[in-house]
PDB file of C-alpha atoms in Angstrom:
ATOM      1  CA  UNK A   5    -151.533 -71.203 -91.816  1.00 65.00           C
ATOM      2  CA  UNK A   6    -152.966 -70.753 -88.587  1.00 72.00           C
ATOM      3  CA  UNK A   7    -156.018 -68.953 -89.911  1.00 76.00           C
ATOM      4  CA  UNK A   8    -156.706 -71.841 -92.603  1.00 81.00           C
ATOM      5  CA  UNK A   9    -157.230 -74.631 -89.721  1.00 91.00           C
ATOM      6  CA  UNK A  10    -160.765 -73.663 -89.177  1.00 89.00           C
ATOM      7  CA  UNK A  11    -161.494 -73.925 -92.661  1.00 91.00           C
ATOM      8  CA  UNK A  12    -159.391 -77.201 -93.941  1.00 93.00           C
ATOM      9  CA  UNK A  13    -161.468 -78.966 -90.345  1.00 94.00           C
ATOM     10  CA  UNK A  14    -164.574 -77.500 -91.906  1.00 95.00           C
ATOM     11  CA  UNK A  15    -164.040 -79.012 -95.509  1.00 95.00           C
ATOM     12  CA  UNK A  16    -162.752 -82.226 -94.224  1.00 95.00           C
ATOM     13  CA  UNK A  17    -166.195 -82.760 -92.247  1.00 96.00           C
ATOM     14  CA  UNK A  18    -167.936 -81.463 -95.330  1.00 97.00           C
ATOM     15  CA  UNK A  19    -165.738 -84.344 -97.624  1.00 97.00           C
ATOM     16  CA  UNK A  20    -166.762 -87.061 -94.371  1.00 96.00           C
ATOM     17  CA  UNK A  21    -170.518 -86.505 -94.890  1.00 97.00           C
ATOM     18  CA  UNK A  22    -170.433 -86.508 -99.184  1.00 96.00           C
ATOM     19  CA  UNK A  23    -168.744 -90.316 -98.752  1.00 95.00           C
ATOM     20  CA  UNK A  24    -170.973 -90.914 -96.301  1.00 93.00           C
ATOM     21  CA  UNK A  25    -173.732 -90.186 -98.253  1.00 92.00           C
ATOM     22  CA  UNK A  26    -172.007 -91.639-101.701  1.00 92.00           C
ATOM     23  CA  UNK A  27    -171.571 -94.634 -99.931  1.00 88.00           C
ATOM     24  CA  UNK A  28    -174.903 -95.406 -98.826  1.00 85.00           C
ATOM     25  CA  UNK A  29    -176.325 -94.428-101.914  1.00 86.00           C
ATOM     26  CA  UNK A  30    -173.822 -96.779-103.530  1.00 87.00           C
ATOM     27  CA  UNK A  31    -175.098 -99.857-101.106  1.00 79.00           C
ATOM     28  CA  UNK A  32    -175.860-102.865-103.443  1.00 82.00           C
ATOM     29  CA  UNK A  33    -178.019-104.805-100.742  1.00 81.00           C
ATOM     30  CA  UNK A  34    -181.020-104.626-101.092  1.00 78.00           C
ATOM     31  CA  UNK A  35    -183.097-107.155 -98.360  1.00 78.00           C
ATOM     32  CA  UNK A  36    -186.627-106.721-100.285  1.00 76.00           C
ATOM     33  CA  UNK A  37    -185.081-108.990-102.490  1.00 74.00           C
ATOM     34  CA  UNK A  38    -183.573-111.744-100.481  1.00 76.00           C
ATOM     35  CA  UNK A  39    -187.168-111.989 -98.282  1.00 78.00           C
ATOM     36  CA  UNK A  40    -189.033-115.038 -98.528  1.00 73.00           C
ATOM     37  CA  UNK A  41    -192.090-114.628-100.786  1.00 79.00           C
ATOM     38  CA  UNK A  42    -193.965-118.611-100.165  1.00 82.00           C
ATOM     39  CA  UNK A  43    -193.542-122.071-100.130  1.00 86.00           C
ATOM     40  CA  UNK A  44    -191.952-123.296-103.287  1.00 86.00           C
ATOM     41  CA  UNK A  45    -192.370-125.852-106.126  1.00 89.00           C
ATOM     42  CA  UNK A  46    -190.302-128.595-103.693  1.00 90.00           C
ATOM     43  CA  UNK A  47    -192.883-127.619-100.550  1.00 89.00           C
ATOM     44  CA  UNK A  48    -195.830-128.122-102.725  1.00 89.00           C
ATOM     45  CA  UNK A  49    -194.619-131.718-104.090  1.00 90.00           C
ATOM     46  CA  UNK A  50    -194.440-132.806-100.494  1.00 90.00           C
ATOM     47  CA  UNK A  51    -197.753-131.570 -99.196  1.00 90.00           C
ATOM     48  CA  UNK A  52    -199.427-132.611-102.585  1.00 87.00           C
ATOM     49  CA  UNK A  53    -201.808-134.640-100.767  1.00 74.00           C
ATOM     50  CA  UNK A  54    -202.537-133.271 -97.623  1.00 69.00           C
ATOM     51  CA  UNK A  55    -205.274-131.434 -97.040  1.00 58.00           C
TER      52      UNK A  55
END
């Protein structure tokens, strides 16, 4: 058993870094779609007349 330590440390990192990278594959935000992208309809109404 005392051999296999090594080894079961190894695979345990190797099993870290796959969930690791599973999990940030698996990340559902995305910011490109919550960034600003102009004034809107509402901001337009108001400043209708300025200019």
């Amino acid at each position: 058993m005392l051999a296999m330590q090594p080894l079961l440390r190894h695979l345990t990192e190797i099993v870290i870094h796959w969930h690791r990278l599973i999990n940030l594959a698996r990340n559902p935000y995305r910011p490109e779609l919550h960034y600003m992208r102009g004034p809107g309809p509402k901001w337009h109404a108001k400043h209708q007349g300025i200019q």
